Tab-separated table of C-alpha atoms in Angstrom:
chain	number	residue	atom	x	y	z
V	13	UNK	CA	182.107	41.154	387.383
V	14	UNK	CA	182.457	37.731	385.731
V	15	UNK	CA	179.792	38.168	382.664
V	16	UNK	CA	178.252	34.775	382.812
V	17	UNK	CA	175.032	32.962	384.274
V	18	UNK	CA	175.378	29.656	385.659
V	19	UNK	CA	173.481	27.480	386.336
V	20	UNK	CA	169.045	27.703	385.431
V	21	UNK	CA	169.959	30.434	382.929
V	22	UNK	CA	172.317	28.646	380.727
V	23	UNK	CA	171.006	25.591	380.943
V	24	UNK	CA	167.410	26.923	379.404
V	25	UNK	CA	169.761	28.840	377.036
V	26	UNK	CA	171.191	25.742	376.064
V	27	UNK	CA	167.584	23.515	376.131
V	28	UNK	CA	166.067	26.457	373.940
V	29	UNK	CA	168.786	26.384	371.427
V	30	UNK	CA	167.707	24.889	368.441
V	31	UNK	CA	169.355	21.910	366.549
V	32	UNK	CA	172.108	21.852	364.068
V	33	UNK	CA	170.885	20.633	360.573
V	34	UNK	CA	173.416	17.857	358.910
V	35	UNK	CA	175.069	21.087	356.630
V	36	UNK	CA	176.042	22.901	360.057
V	37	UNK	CA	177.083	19.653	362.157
V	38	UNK	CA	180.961	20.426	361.938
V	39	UNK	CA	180.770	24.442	362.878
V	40	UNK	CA	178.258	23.734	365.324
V	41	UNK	CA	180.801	21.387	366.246
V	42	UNK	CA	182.941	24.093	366.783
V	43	UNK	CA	180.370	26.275	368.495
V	44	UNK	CA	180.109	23.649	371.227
V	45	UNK	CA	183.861	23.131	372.413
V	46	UNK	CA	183.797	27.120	372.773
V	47	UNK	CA	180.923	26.718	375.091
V	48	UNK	CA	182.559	24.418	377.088
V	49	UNK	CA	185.523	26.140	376.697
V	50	UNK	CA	184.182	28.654	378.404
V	51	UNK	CA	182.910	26.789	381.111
V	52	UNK	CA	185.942	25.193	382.074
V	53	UNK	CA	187.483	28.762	381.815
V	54	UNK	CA	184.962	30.230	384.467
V	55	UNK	CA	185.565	26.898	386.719
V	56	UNK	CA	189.511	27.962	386.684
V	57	UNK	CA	188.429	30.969	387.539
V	58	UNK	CA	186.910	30.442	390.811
V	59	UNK	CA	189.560	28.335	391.503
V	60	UNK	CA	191.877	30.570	390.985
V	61	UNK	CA	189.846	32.911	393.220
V	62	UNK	CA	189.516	30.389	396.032
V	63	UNK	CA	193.085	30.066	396.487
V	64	UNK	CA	194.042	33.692	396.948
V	65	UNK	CA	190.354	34.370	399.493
V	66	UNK	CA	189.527	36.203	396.497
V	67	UNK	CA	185.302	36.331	395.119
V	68	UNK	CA	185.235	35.126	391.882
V	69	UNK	CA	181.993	37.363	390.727
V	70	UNK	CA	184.268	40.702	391.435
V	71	UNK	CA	187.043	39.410	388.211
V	72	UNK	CA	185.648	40.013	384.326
V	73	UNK	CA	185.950	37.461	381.902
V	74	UNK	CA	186.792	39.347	378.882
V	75	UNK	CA	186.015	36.764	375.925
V	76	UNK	CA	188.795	37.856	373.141
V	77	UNK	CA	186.620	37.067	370.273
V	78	UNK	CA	189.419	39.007	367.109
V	79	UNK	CA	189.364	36.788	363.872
V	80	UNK	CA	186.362	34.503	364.669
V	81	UNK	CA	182.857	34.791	362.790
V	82	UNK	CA	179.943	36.539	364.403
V	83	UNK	CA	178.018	32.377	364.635
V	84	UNK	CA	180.620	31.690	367.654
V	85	UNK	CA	180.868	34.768	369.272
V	86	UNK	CA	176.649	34.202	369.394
V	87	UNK	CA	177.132	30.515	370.667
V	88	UNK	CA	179.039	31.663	373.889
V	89	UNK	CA	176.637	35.103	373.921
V	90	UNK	CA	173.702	32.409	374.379
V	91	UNK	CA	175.273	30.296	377.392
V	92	UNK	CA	174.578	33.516	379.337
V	93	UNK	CA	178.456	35.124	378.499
V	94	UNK	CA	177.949	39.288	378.069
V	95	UNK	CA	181.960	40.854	377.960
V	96	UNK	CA	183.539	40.237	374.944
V	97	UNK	CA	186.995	41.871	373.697
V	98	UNK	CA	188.032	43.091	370.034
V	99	UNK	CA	191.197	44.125	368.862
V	100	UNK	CA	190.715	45.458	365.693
V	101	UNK	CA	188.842	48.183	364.680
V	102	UNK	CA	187.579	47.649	361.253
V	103	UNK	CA	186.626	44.173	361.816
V	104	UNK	CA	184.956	45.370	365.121
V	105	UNK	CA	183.080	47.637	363.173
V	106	UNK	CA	181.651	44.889	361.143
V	107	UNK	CA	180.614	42.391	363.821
V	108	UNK	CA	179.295	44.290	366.461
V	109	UNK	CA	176.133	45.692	364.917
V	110	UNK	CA	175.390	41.957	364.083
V	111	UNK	CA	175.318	41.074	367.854
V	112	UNK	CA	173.057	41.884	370.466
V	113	UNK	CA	173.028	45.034	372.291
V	114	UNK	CA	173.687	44.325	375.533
V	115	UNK	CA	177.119	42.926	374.980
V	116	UNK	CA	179.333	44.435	376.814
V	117	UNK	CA	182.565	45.181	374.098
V	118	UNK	CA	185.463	45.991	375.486
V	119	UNK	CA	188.749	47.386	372.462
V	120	UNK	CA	191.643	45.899	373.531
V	121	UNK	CA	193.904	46.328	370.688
V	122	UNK	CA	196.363	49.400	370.011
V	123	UNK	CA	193.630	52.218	368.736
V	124	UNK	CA	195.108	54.801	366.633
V	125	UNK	CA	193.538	58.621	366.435
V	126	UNK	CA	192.359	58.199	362.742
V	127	UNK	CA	190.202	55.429	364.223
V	128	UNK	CA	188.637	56.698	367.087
V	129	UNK	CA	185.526	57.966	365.740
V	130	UNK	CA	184.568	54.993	363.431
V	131	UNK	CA	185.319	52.758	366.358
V	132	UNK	CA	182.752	55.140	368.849
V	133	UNK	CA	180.479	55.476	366.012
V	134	UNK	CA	180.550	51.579	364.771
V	135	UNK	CA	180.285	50.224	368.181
V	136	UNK	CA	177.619	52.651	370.024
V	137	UNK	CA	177.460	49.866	372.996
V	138	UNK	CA	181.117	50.349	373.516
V	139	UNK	CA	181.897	49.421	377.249
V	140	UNK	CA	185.483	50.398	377.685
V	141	UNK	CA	188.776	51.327	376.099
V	142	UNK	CA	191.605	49.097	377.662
V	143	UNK	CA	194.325	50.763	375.447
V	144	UNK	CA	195.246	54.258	376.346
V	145	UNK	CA	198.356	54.993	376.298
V	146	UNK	CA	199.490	58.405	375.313
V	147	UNK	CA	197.982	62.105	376.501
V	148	UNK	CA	196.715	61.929	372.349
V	149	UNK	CA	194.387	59.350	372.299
V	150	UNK	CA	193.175	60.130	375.022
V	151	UNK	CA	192.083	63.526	373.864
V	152	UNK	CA	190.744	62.065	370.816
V	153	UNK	CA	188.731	59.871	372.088
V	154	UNK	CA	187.549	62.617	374.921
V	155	UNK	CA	186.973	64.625	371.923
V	156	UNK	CA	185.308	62.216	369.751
V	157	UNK	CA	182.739	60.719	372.833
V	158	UNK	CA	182.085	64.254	373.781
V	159	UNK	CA	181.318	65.046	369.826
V	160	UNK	CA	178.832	62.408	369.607
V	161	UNK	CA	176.871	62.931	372.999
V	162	UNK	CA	177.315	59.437	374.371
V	163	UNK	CA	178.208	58.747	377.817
V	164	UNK	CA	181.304	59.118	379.467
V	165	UNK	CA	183.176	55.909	378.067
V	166	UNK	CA	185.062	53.718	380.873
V	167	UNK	CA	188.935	53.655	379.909
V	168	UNK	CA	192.114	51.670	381.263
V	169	UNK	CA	195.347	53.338	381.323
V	170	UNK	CA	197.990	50.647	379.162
V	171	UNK	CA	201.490	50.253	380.569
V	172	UNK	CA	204.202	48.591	378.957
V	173	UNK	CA	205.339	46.581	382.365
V	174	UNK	CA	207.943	44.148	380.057
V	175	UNK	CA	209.804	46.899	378.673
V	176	UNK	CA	209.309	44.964	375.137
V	177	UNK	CA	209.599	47.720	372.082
V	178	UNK	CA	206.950	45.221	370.511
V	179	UNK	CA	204.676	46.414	372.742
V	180	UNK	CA	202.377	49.539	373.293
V	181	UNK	CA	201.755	51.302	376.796
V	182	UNK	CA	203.199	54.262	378.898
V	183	UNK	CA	206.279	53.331	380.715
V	184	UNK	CA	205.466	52.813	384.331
V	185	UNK	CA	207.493	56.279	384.984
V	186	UNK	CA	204.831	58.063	382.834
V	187	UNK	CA	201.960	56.435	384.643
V	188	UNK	CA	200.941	58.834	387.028
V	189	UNK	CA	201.282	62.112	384.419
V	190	UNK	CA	198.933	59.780	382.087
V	191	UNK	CA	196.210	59.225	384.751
V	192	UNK	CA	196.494	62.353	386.207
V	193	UNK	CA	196.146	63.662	382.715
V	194	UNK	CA	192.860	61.415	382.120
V	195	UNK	CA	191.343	61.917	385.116
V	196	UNK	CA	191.611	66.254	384.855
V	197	UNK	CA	191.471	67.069	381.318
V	198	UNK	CA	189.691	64.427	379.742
V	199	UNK	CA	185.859	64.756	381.171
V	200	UNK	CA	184.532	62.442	378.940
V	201	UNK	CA	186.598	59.875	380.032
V	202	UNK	CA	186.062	57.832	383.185
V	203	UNK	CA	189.597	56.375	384.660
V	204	UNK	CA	188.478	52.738	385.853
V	205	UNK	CA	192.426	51.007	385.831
V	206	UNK	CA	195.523	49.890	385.041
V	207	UNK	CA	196.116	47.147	381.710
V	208	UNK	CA	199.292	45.232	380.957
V	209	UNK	CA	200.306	42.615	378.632
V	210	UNK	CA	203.000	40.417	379.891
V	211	UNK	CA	205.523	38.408	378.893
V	212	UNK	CA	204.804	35.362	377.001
V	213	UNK	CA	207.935	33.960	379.259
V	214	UNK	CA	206.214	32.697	382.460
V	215	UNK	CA	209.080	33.052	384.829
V	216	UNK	CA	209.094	36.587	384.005
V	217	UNK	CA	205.378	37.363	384.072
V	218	UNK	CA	205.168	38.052	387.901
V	219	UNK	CA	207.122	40.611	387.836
V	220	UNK	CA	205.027	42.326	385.109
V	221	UNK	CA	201.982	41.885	386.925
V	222	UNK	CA	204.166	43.168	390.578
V	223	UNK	CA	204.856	46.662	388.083
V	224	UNK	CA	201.259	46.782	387.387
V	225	UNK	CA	200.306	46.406	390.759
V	226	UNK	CA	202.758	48.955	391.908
V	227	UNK	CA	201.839	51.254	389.195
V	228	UNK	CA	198.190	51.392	390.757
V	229	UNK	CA	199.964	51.881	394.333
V	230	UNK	CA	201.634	55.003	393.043
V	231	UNK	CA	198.134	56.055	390.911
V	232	UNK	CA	196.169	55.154	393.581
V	233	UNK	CA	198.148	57.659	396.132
V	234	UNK	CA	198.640	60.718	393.596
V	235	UNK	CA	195.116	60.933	392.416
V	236	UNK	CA	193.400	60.193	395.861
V	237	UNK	CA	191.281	56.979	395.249
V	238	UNK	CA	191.687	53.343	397.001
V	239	UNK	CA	193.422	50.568	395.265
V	240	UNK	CA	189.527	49.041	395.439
V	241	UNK	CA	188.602	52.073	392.938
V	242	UNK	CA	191.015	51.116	390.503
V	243	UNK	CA	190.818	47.702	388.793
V	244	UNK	CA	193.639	45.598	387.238
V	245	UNK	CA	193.445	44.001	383.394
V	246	UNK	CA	196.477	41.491	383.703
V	247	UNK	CA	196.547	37.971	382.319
V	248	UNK	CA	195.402	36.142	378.977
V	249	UNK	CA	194.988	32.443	378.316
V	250	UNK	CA	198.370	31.328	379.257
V	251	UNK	CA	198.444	33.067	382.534
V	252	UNK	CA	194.776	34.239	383.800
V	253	UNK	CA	195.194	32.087	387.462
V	254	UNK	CA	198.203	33.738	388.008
V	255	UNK	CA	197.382	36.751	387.242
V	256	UNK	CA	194.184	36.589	389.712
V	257	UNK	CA	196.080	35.678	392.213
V	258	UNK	CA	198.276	38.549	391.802
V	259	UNK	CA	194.563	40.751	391.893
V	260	UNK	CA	193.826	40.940	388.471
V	261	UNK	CA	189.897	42.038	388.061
V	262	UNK	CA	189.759	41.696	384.393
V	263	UNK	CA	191.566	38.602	382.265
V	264	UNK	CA	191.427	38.770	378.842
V	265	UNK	CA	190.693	35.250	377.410
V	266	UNK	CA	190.519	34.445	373.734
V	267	UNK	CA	192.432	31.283	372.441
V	268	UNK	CA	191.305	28.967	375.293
V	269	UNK	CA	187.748	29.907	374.422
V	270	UNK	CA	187.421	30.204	370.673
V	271	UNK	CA	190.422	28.191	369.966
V	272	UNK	CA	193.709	29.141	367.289
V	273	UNK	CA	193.164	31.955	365.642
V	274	UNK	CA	193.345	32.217	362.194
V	275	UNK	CA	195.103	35.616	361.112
V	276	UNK	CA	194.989	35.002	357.070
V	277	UNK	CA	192.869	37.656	356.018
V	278	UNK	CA	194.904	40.381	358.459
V	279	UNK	CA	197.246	42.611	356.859
C-alpha cells in the first residue's frame, strides 16, 4: 500500500528535476528536507514492519500535507510519493485541482454535512473519507456521491478510542451500529476500516490503538468479513512504528515530512 517508488523511479525523478534558480534556493531548500524526510519516513517504516514479520508494501503512507503550499506537496509527488492527506475542506478545494490527477487524496479532518458536496465536487480524485463518524454524514456523503455519479467512495469508520471530548469519532460502543449502518444503507459507500487518533501521551497510546483493534474484532464478527478485509488508520508522526506494530495499515504522517506547520491564516 505504501505510495512510493524506490529506487530507478525516484532517482530519474530526481535526475529529471530541474534546477533551482538563485530566487528559489531557500524554498527549494525546503522542498529537499521534505524529500528526504520522506525517505527516512518510508525507511522507519520497513523497519517498523520487520520487527513485527509484518510487509511493509501492505501499510499506506498517508503524507498529511494541511497548511503547506501546493510547490512542496509537488516536490514529494515527484520522488514517486502518490497518498496524500487534507484536513480541511476549503483549502483542499483549492490545492487539489493544482496537483496531478493521480494523487491519491485521502480527507482526514472532521467533515461537516454543509461541506460534503464542495469537498466531492472540488476534489473529483477523492480516494477515501477517513472521518465518518455519525449515521449523518454518512448519508450525506452517500447522498452527495450518489448525486454526482462518481464511484462508490472508500470510507473509514472514526472512533474516538481516548475518550477525549476534543476529539471526534463514534464511541467504540456505537461502532458496530455505525458500520453496520454504512455497510446496509449507505450503497455508495464502500466500508474499508477502522481510524483513530490517539493520545498525544505515549504511555497511553497502546491502549488506544488495543480499542481500535478490538473495535475491528467486534466489526469484523457482526458484519461477516476477516480482520484482513478491514484495514486500520492508527498512528501519526509521533507514533507511526508503534502503531504498525500494533497492525496499523494506514499512518498518517505530516509534520515529520513537511515540517511545523504554520496555522496563521486558519480561523
Amino acid at each position: 500500500m505504501t505510495s512510493v517508488v524506490i529506487g530507478k523511479t525516484e532517482k530519474e525523478a530526481i535526475d529529471d528535476s530541474p534546477q533551482p534558480s538563485a530566487s528559489g534556493m531557500a524554498a527549494s531548500a525546503i522542498d529537499g528536507a521534505a524529500a528526504t524526510a520522506l525517505r527516512s519516513v518510508l525507511q522507519r517504516v520497513q523497519v517498523a514492519a520487520d520487527r513485527c514479520s509484518r510487509q511493509s508494501d501492505r501499510i499506506r503512507v498517508v503524507a498529511v500535507s494541511k497548511t503547506k503550499p501546493v510547490s512542496l506537496i509537488r516536490q514529494v509527488y515527484d520522488v514517486g510519493h502518490r497518498c496524500f492527506g487534507e484536513n480541511y475542506v476549503q483549502e483542499f478545494v483549492e490545492k487539489a485541482p493544482q496537483l496531478p490527477e493521480d494523487i491519491e487524496w485521502h480527507f482526514i479532518g472532521n467533515l461537516q454535512s454543509n461541506k460534503v458536496k464542495l469537498l466531492l465536487t472540488g476534489v473529483p480524485n477523492l480516494a477515501m473519507v477517513e472521518t465518518v463518524d455519525d449515521e449523518k454524514i454518512a448519508n450525506q456523503l452517500n447522498r452527495v456521491v450518489g448525486n454526482i455519479g462518481r464511484k462508490p467512495l472508500k470510507v473509514f469508520v472514526q472512533v474516538n478510542t481516548s475518550g477525549e471530548e476534543s476529539k471526534f469519532g463514534v464511541e467504540p460502543a456505537g461502532c458496530v451500529s455505525l458500520v453496520k449502518h454504512v455497510t446496509s444503507s449507505c450503497p455508495n459507500l464502500e466500508f474499508c476500516g477502522l481510524m483513530t487518533i490517539g493520545m498525544p501521551d505515549y504511555t497511553s497510546t497502546p491502549e488506544n490503538f488495543k480499542t481500535l483493534a478490538s473495535c475491528r474484532s467486534e466489526v469484523c464478527k457482526a458484519i461477516g468479513i476477516t480482520e484482513d478485509q478491514c484495514e486500520l488508520s492508527m498512528g501519526m508522526s509521533g507514533d507511526f512504528e508503534l502503531a504498525i506494530e500494533m497492525g496499523s495499515t494506514n499512518v498518517r504522517i505530516g509534520s515529520t515530512i513537511f515540517g511545523a506547520r504554520d496555522y496563521s491564516k486558519k480561523q
